[in-house]
XYZ file of C-alpha atoms in Angstrom:
300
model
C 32.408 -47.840 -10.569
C 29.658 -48.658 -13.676
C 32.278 -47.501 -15.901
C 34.947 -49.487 -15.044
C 32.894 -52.773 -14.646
C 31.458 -51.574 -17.901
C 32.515 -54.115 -21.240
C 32.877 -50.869 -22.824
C 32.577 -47.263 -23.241
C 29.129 -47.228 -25.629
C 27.290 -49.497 -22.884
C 28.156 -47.329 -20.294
C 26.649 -44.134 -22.112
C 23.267 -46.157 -23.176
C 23.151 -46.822 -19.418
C 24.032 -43.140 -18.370
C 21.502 -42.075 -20.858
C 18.911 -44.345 -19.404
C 19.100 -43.254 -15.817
C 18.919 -39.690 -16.832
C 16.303 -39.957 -18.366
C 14.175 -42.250 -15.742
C 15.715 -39.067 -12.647
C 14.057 -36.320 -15.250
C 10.703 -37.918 -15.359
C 10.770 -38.220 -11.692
C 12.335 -34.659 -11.126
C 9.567 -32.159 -10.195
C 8.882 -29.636 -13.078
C 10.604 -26.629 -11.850
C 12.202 -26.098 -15.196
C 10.117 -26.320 -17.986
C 11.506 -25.182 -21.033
C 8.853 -22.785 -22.921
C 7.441 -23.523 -26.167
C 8.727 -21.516 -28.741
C 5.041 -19.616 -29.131
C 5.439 -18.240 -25.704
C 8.366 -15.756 -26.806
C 7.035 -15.170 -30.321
C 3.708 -14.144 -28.396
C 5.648 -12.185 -25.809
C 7.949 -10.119 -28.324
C 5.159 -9.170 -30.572
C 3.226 -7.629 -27.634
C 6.073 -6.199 -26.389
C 7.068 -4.454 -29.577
C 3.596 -3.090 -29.964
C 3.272 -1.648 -26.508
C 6.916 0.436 -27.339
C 10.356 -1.264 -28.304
C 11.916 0.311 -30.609
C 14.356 -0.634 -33.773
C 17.361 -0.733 -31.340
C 16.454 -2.998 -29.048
C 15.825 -0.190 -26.254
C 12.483 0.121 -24.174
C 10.360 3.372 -24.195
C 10.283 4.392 -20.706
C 6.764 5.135 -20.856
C 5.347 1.905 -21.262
C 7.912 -1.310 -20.785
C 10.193 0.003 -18.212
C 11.877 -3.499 -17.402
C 12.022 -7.200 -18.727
C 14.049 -10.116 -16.728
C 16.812 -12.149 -18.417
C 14.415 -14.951 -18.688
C 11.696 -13.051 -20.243
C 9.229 -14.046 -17.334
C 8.562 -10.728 -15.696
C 7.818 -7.502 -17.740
C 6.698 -4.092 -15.818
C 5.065 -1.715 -17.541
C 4.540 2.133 -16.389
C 1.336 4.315 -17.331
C 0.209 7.752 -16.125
C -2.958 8.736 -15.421
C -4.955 11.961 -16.433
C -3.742 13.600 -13.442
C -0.225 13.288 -14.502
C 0.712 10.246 -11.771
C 2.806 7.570 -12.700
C 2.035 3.517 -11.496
C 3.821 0.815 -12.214
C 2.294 -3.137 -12.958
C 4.566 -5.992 -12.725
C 4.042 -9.104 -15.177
C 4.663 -12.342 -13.856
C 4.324 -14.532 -16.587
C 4.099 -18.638 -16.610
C 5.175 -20.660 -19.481
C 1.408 -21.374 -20.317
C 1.239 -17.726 -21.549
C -0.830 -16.248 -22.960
C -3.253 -19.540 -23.066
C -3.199 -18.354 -19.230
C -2.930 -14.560 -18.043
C 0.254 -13.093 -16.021
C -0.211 -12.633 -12.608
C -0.343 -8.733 -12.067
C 1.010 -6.852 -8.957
C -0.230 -3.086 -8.566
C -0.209 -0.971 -5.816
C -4.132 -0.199 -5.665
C -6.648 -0.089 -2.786
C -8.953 -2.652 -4.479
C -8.111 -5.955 -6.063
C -7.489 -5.257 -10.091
C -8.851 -8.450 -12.059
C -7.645 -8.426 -14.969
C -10.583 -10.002 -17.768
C -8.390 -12.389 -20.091
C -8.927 -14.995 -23.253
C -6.576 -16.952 -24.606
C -6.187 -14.257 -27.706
C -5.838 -11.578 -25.615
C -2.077 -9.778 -25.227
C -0.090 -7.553 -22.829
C -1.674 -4.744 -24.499
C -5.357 -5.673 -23.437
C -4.024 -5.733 -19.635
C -2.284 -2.315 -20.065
C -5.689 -0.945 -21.199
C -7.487 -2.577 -17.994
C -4.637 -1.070 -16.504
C -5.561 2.246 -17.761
C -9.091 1.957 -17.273
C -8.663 0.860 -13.338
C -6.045 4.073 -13.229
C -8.879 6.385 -14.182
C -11.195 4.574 -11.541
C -9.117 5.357 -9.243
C -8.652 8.801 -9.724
C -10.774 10.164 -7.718
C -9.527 8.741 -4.584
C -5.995 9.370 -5.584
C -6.800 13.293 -5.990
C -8.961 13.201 -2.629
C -5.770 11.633 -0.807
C -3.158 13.664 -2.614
C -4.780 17.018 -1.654
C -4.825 16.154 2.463
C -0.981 14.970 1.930
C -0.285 18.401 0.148
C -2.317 20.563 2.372
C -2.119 18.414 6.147
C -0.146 17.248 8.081
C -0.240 13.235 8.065
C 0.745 11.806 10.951
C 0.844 7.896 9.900
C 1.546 6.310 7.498
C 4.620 8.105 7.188
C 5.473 7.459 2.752
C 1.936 6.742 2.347
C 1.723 4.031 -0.567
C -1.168 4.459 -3.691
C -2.976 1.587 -2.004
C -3.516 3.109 1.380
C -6.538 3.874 2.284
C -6.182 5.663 5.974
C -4.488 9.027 6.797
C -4.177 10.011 10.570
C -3.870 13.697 9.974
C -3.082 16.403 12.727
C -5.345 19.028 14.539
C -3.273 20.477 16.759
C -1.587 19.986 19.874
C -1.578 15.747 20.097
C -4.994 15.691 19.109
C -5.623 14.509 15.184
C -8.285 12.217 13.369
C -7.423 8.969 11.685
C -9.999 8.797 8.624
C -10.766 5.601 6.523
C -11.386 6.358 2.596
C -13.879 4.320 0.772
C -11.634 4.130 -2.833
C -14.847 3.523 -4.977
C -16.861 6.479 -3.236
C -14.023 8.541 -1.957
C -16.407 11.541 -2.049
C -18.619 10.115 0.368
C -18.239 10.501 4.400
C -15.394 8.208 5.789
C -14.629 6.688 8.716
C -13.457 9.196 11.567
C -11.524 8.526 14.835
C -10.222 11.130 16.612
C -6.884 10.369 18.838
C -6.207 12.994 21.648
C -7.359 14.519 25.398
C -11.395 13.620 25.829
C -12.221 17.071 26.390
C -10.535 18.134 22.813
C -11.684 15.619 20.701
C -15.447 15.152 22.577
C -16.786 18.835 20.711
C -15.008 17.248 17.513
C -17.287 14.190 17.514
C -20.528 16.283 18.567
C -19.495 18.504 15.657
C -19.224 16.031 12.863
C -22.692 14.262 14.314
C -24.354 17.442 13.973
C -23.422 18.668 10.937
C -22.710 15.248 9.105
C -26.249 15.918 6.567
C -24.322 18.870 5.818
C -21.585 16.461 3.664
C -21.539 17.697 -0.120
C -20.304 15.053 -2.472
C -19.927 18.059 -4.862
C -17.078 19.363 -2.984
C -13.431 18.043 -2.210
C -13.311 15.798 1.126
C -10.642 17.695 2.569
C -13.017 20.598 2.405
C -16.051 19.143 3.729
C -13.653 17.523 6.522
C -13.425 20.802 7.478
C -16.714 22.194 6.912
C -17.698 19.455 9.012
C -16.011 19.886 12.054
C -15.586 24.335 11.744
C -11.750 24.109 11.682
C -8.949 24.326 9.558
C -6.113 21.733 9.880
C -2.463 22.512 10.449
C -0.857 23.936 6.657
C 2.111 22.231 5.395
C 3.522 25.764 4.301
C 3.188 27.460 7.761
C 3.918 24.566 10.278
C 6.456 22.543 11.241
C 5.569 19.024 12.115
C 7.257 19.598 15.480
C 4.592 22.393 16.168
C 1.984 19.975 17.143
C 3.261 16.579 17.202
C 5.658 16.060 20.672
C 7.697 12.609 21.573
C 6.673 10.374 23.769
C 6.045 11.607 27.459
C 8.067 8.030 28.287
C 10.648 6.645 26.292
C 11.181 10.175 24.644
C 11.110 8.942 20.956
C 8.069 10.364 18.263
C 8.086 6.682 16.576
C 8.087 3.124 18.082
C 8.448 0.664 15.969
C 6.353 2.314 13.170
C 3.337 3.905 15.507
C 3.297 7.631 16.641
C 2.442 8.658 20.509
C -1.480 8.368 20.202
C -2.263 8.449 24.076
C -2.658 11.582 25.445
C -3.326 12.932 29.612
C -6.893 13.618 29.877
C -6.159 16.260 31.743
C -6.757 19.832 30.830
C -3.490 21.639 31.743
C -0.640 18.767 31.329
C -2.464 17.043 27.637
C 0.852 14.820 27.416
C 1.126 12.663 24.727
C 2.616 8.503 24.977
C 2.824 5.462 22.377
C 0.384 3.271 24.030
C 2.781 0.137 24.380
C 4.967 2.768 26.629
C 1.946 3.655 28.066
C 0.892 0.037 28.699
C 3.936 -0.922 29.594
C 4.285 1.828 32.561
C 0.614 1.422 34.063
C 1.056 -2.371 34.286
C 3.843 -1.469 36.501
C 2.628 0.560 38.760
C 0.664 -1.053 42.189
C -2.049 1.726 41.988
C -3.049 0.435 38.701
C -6.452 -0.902 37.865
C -7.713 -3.408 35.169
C -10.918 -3.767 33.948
C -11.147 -6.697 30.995
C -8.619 -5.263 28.074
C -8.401 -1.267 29.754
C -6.077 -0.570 32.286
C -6.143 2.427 34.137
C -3.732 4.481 36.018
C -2.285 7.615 37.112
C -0.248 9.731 34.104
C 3.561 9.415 35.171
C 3.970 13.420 34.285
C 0.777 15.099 36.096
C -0.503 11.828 38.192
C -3.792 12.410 37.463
């Protein structure tokens, strides 16, 4: 409609051209071009930490780099022989600001940056926090090789719990500290009362007898005078049994962690199931958040 009440073509573009330019002003900045700086900066860093003359990337350093040249990731391996991944997500104020950096640690990795710095200052935090961390990562990777872990299933490198198995549905869920993984940490035990009641009066008697010298696995079971289910003997079906209710092992993500106090039936139930069952039954009892109820195999 402008252009046809238009006197003529060039006054319609200078128009055009006018209201264009008054809707980008207004338009929220979701696309801002970057200054040319930003991939002269990025190149260069990326070139030092390992692209070669053909254009390819060294897998072990720059492992992937987005069509817009916004996201780089970058793989290291520590002196144990691991491999980790950290993903670059860079802004067009680069490097006058520092990418935002996603690793899979247990603590929060700052990364210390000034506007000279480059890529290859964060890989060497990078490096440095790897070697931090390696401690923790050798504690955790021992009970994975030589337990069984009940939960989490694929643990990840920032996981810091491991609910590992002592026998028949009864198993301890421990909390690492991953800046003093050689010290004592946080032990629940999950099974029948009159199983896991010795365990606890075991690990409070003998708990001066922790030796930060020694691996945690092995004072785990210095601690409480037993040795855990082996990986190379035992099946996980040798000690871990479904659910007494729904007859599944996982529920949404959680293992049966309930278990019959009594003696001679020991059956194990997710507690939702379990939950779910005692709420309805009319014998049923609730005090505040506990209910309480007969087991549905042994009705004790």
């Amino acid at each position: 409609q402008r252009l046809h009440s238009c006197s003529d073509l060039v006054s319609f573009m200078v128009e055009l051209k006018t209201i264009l330019e008054i809707a980008l002003k207004n338009t929220p900045d979701l696309h801002i071009p970057r200054p040319p700086e930003y991939y002269s900066c990025l190149v260069r860093d990326l070139e030092i930490l390992g692209w070669n003359k053909q254009g390819f990337l060294f897998s072990f350093r720059v492992t992937y780099v987005d069509t817009g040249l916004a996201t780089v990731k970058l793989k290291a391996e520590d002196s144990s022989g691991r491999q980790h991944l950290i993903t670059l997500k860079l802004n067009a104020k680069y490097p006058a600001e520092p990418p935002d950096c996603l690793v899979d640690f247990p603590v929060q990795f700052a990364v210390s940056w000034m506007p000279q710095n480059s890529l290859t200052d964060i890989y060497n935090q990078f490096l440095a926090a790897l070697e931090s961390l390696k401690e923790f990562w050798d504690a955790m990777d021992e009970i994975d090789g030589k337990t069984w872990v009940l939960e989490p299933e694929n643990p990840t490198r920032s996981a810091t719990t491991r609910r590992i198995a002592i026998g028949n549905n009864v198993s301890v869920n421990i909390e690492v500290d991953p800046r003093h993984p050689n010290m004592l940490p946080e032990c629940y035990f999950l099974g029948a009362d009159h199983v896991v009641n010795p365990l606890r009066i075991k690990l409070n008697n003998n708990m001066h007898l922790w030796d930060p010298e020694i691996s945690l696995l092995q004072n785990l079971k210095d601690l409480l005078e037993i040795d855990f289910p082996p990986r190379a003997v035992l099946e996980k079906s040798d000690f871990a049994k479904d659910c007494g209710i729904c007859y599944a092992y996982r529920l949404n993500g959680s293992t049966p962690d309930q278990v019959c106090d009594e003696p001679r039936c020991g059956q194990p139930f997710h507690q939702a199931c379990l939950y779910e069952w005692l709420q309805c039954l009319p014998s049923s009892r609730q005090s505040f958040n506990v209910i309480f109820g007969a087991c549905p195999y042994c009705n004790k």
